[in-house]
């Protein structure tokens, strides 16, 4: 008996557990999911530092000279450069040469920009006309302004990016605990498959589903492993499936319907897999089957390219993201759109109509919806949902759409 897409999602999510953590170098965390809470190991910055090239001064000395109407002249003593703090505390009437990022010398509390000064040997003359207001803290980034020791940097479930590399490294973390990425074995089945680059004979097709699935697995945060295609032979199927079941997830393509040459489900059962989804009220993708062993989640998908893509997007994509530690709704994003053309429904099944995005608010259903049509796969940015029992959504109707390509609006039309 067919079940709804929503019920299939629920059953899949029940069987998805977040994978264990692993520790990796901070330089490698881009795109990974944090598995623990990390704290700053020291203040950032660790000392008061200058944000300008110029001279560190005591703001009181400058204010006092101004109040008396005197020229602002200070004695230069020492230098503080980035990585080389000055060892000389400033006394009354003294200044120190300083560069951007350098530590403010003891005794100083402000920085005068270089363009507001003139240097005469060891004397510093400050131009009172251009200087403007000078108070404690001028052009100084104080200790702990960005972060204090113990502040939270990342939490479990955070998606880490290039900026987090800088943040975590800058606060003392050479390694970072992240959720292990799921390993995903991908198996194409059928005697009709030929290798890429080989001209297919009549009745044959190029084995492209595996490459498409590998790309989708990477987008979902998994680590794909393409297995050699299995022909329509029970022993080949069993050997290939046995190899695939060594991964966290196994995704098969083809051989999952009820024909004489559809061997996948029977072989999975013989290998001890428990089937909990056997057919979904979905177009395209009706034969989609999901099973599990003690260690592996199996998505047995139809072989037609569109069915393959849609079933993966709706069920396997969110499962991989949940296993990879993503917080919140792991499904592909959805949006409301207005249809530029009609979208036809299917009796008894929800129809996920391939469509082209026009901006963020409109969608144009593609005229060709056959599940074996490759051009419709390449041209689809969205899946417009026509609920089961709805004969057609007319042009101008509002509908919910699954976003296949988040950056679809930047892509040129085909």
PDB file of N, CA, C and O in Angstrom, residues 1-5 7-12 15 256 265 274-281 285-292 298-300 315:
ATOM      1  N   UNK A   1       0.850  -1.200   0.000  1.00  0.00           N
ATOM      2  CA  UNK A   1       0.000   0.000   0.000  1.00  0.00           C
ATOM      3  C   UNK A   1       0.882   1.246   0.000  1.00  0.00           C
ATOM      4  O   UNK A   1       1.830   1.343   0.784  1.00  0.00           O
ATOM      5  N   UNK A   2       0.558   2.172  -0.906  1.00  0.00           N
ATOM      6  CA  UNK A   2       1.345   3.399  -0.985  1.00  0.00           C
ATOM      7  C   UNK A   2       1.109   4.268   0.248  1.00  0.00           C
ATOM      8  O   UNK A   2       0.001   4.321   0.788  1.00  0.00           O
ATOM      9  N   UNK A   3       2.165   4.930   0.688  1.00  0.00           N
ATOM     10  CA  UNK A   3       2.032   5.884   1.787  1.00  0.00           C
ATOM     11  C   UNK A   3       2.357   7.281   1.261  1.00  0.00           C
ATOM     12  O   UNK A   3       3.002   7.438   0.215  1.00  0.00           O
ATOM     13  N   UNK A   4       1.925   8.300   1.973  1.00  0.00           N
ATOM     14  CA  UNK A   4       2.161   9.672   1.547  1.00  0.00           C
ATOM     15  C   UNK A   4       3.635  10.041   1.709  1.00  0.00           C
ATOM     16  O   UNK A   4       4.382   9.390   2.452  1.00  0.00           O
ATOM     17  N   UNK A   5       4.025  11.102   1.016  1.00  0.00           N
ATOM     18  CA  UNK A   5       5.389  11.612   1.160  1.00  0.00           C
ATOM     19  C   UNK A   5       5.650  11.985   2.617  1.00  0.00           C
ATOM     20  O   UNK A   5       6.716  11.688   3.167  1.00  0.00           O
ATOM     21  N   UNK A   7       4.294  10.760   5.335  1.00  0.00           N
ATOM     22  CA  UNK A   7       4.455   9.576   6.172  1.00  0.00           C
ATOM     23  C   UNK A   7       5.803   8.915   5.911  1.00  0.00           C
ATOM     24  O   UNK A   7       6.465   8.429   6.847  1.00  0.00           O
ATOM     25  N   UNK A   8       6.239   8.917   4.655  1.00  0.00           N
ATOM     26  CA  UNK A   8       7.559   8.365   4.338  1.00  0.00           C
ATOM     27  C   UNK A   8       8.652   9.169   5.033  1.00  0.00           C
ATOM     28  O   UNK A   8       9.605   8.605   5.591  1.00  0.00           O
ATOM     29  N   UNK A   9       8.523  10.500   5.008  1.00  0.00           N
ATOM     30  CA  UNK A   9       9.491  11.356   5.708  1.00  0.00           C
ATOM     31  C   UNK A   9       9.534  11.003   7.187  1.00  0.00           C
ATOM     32  O   UNK A   9      10.611  10.860   7.779  1.00  0.00           O
ATOM     33  N   UNK A  10       8.358  10.862   7.782  1.00  0.00           N
ATOM     34  CA  UNK A  10       8.298  10.583   9.221  1.00  0.00           C
ATOM     35  C   UNK A  10       9.007   9.270   9.546  1.00  0.00           C
ATOM     36  O   UNK A  10       9.791   9.200  10.502  1.00  0.00           O
ATOM     37  N   UNK A  11       8.753   8.260   8.748  1.00  0.00           N
ATOM     38  CA  UNK A  11       9.361   6.959   9.011  1.00  0.00           C
ATOM     39  C   UNK A  11      10.884   7.011   8.824  1.00  0.00           C
ATOM     40  O   UNK A  11      11.629   6.388   9.594  1.00  0.00           O
ATOM     41  N   UNK A  12      11.323   7.728   7.819  1.00  0.00           N
ATOM     42  CA  UNK A  12      12.766   7.851   7.593  1.00  0.00           C
ATOM     43  C   UNK A  12      13.423   8.587   8.750  1.00  0.00           C
ATOM     44  O   UNK A  12      14.454   8.159   9.282  1.00  0.00           O
ATOM     45  N   UNK A  15      14.344   6.849  11.911  1.00  0.00           N
ATOM     46  CA  UNK A  15      15.479   5.920  11.861  1.00  0.00           C
ATOM     47  C   UNK A  15      16.798   6.619  11.577  1.00  0.00           C
ATOM     48  O   UNK A  15      17.792   5.965  11.270  1.00  0.00           O
ATOM     49  N   UNK A 256      13.749  -1.687  -8.727  1.00  0.00           N
ATOM     50  CA  UNK A 256      13.016  -1.678  -7.464  1.00  0.00           C
ATOM     51  C   UNK A 256      11.504  -1.773  -7.663  1.00  0.00           C
ATOM     52  O   UNK A 256      10.736  -1.744  -6.712  1.00  0.00           O
ATOM     53  N   UNK A 265      14.832  -5.359  -4.237  1.00  0.00           N
ATOM     54  CA  UNK A 265      14.097  -5.553  -2.986  1.00  0.00           C
ATOM     55  C   UNK A 265      14.250  -6.977  -2.471  1.00  0.00           C
ATOM     56  O   UNK A 265      14.489  -7.202  -1.265  1.00  0.00           O
ATOM     57  N   UNK A 274      15.329  -4.714   6.712  1.00  0.00           N
ATOM     58  CA  UNK A 274      13.919  -4.533   7.073  1.00  0.00           C
ATOM     59  C   UNK A 274      13.346  -3.367   6.267  1.00  0.00           C
ATOM     60  O   UNK A 274      13.803  -2.230   6.386  1.00  0.00           O
ATOM     61  N   UNK A 275      12.343  -3.634   5.462  1.00  0.00           N
ATOM     62  CA  UNK A 275      11.718  -2.599   4.638  1.00  0.00           C
ATOM     63  C   UNK A 275      10.639  -1.890   5.452  1.00  0.00           C
ATOM     64  O   UNK A 275       9.759  -2.538   6.019  1.00  0.00           O
ATOM     65  N   UNK A 276      10.703  -0.557   5.489  1.00  0.00           N
ATOM     66  CA  UNK A 276       9.660   0.194   6.194  1.00  0.00           C
ATOM     67  C   UNK A 276       8.959   1.204   5.296  1.00  0.00           C
ATOM     68  O   UNK A 276       8.000   1.836   5.714  1.00  0.00           O
ATOM     69  N   UNK A 277       9.427   1.367   4.074  1.00  0.00           N
ATOM     70  CA  UNK A 277       8.706   2.127   3.050  1.00  0.00           C
ATOM     71  C   UNK A 277       8.785   1.291   1.778  1.00  0.00           C
ATOM     72  O   UNK A 277       9.877   0.974   1.301  1.00  0.00           O
ATOM     73  N   UNK A 278       7.615   0.924   1.231  1.00  0.00           N
ATOM     74  CA  UNK A 278       7.588   0.154  -0.011  1.00  0.00           C
ATOM     75  C   UNK A 278       6.555   0.765  -0.942  1.00  0.00           C
ATOM     76  O   UNK A 278       5.428   0.333  -1.041  1.00  0.00           O
ATOM     77  N   UNK A 279       6.949   1.846  -1.576  1.00  0.00           N
ATOM     78  CA  UNK A 279       6.054   2.558  -2.478  1.00  0.00           C
ATOM     79  C   UNK A 279       5.504   3.814  -1.821  1.00  0.00           C
ATOM     80  O   UNK A 279       5.022   3.784  -0.683  1.00  0.00           O
ATOM     81  N   UNK A 280       5.607   4.929  -2.549  1.00  0.00           N
ATOM     82  CA  UNK A 280       5.177   6.231  -2.037  1.00  0.00           C
ATOM     83  C   UNK A 280       4.186   6.837  -3.014  1.00  0.00           C
ATOM     84  O   UNK A 280       4.353   6.734  -4.238  1.00  0.00           O
ATOM     85  N   UNK A 281       3.140   7.462  -2.489  1.00  0.00           N
ATOM     86  CA  UNK A 281       2.131   8.121  -3.321  1.00  0.00           C
ATOM     87  C   UNK A 281       2.733   9.390  -3.915  1.00  0.00           C
ATOM     88  O   UNK A 281       2.403  10.511  -3.519  1.00  0.00           O
ATOM     89  N   UNK A 285       8.414   8.733  -8.879  1.00  0.00           N
ATOM     90  CA  UNK A 285       9.099   8.098  -7.760  1.00  0.00           C
ATOM     91  C   UNK A 285       8.265   7.096  -6.996  1.00  0.00           C
ATOM     92  O   UNK A 285       8.651   6.678  -5.902  1.00  0.00           O
ATOM     93  N   UNK A 286       7.152   6.654  -7.577  1.00  0.00           N
ATOM     94  CA  UNK A 286       6.232   5.755  -6.878  1.00  0.00           C
ATOM     95  C   UNK A 286       6.892   4.507  -6.276  1.00  0.00           C
ATOM     96  O   UNK A 286       6.597   4.145  -5.143  1.00  0.00           O
ATOM     97  N   UNK A 287       7.803   3.795  -6.979  1.00  0.00           N
ATOM     98  CA  UNK A 287       8.343   2.546  -6.399  1.00  0.00           C
ATOM     99  C   UNK A 287       9.357   2.739  -5.271  1.00  0.00           C
ATOM    100  O   UNK A 287       9.883   1.753  -4.742  1.00  0.00           O
ATOM    101  N   UNK A 288       9.670   3.981  -4.925  1.00  0.00           N
ATOM    102  CA  UNK A 288      10.716   4.233  -3.919  1.00  0.00           C
ATOM    103  C   UNK A 288      10.547   3.355  -2.682  1.00  0.00           C
ATOM    104  O   UNK A 288       9.466   3.262  -2.098  1.00  0.00           O
ATOM    105  N   UNK A 289      11.643   2.729  -2.296  1.00  0.00           N
ATOM    106  CA  UNK A 289      11.651   1.806  -1.161  1.00  0.00           C
ATOM    107  C   UNK A 289      12.761   2.216  -0.208  1.00  0.00           C
ATOM    108  O   UNK A 289      13.848   2.592  -0.651  1.00  0.00           O
ATOM    109  N   UNK A 290      12.488   2.150   1.083  1.00  0.00           N
ATOM    110  CA  UNK A 290      13.497   2.472   2.088  1.00  0.00           C
ATOM    111  C   UNK A 290      13.544   1.323   3.093  1.00  0.00           C
ATOM    112  O   UNK A 290      12.506   0.836   3.544  1.00  0.00           O
ATOM    113  N   UNK A 291      14.761   0.892   3.401  1.00  0.00           N
ATOM    114  CA  UNK A 291      14.948  -0.225   4.316  1.00  0.00           C
ATOM    115  C   UNK A 291      16.117   0.079   5.234  1.00  0.00           C
ATOM    116  O   UNK A 291      16.834   1.069   5.061  1.00  0.00           O
ATOM    117  N   UNK A 292      16.303  -0.795   6.208  1.00  0.00           N
ATOM    118  CA  UNK A 292      17.407  -0.595   7.145  1.00  0.00           C
ATOM    119  C   UNK A 292      17.957  -1.932   7.613  1.00  0.00           C
ATOM    120  O   UNK A 292      17.229  -2.925   7.703  1.00  0.00           O
ATOM    121  N   UNK A 298      19.021   2.232   3.778  1.00  0.00           N
ATOM    122  CA  UNK A 298      19.030   1.938   2.344  1.00  0.00           C
ATOM    123  C   UNK A 298      17.891   2.686   1.659  1.00  0.00           C
ATOM    124  O   UNK A 298      16.721   2.561   2.057  1.00  0.00           O
ATOM    125  N   UNK A 299      18.243   3.445   0.614  1.00  0.00           N
ATOM    126  CA  UNK A 299      17.254   4.083  -0.247  1.00  0.00           C
ATOM    127  C   UNK A 299      17.328   3.404  -1.611  1.00  0.00           C
ATOM    128  O   UNK A 299      18.313   3.557  -2.338  1.00  0.00           O
ATOM    129  N   UNK A 300      16.303   2.626  -1.928  1.00  0.00           N
ATOM    130  CA  UNK A 300      16.233   1.958  -3.220  1.00  0.00           C
ATOM    131  C   UNK A 300      15.328   2.802  -4.119  1.00  0.00           C
ATOM    132  O   UNK A 300      14.104   2.828  -3.932  1.00  0.00           O
ATOM    133  N   UNK A 315      13.581  12.452   0.296  1.00  0.00           N
ATOM    134  CA  UNK A 315      13.798  11.528   1.405  1.00  0.00           C
ATOM    135  C   UNK A 315      15.266  11.363   1.793  1.00  0.00           C
ATOM    136  O   UNK A 315      15.618  11.459   2.971  1.00  0.00           O
TER     137      UNK A 315
END
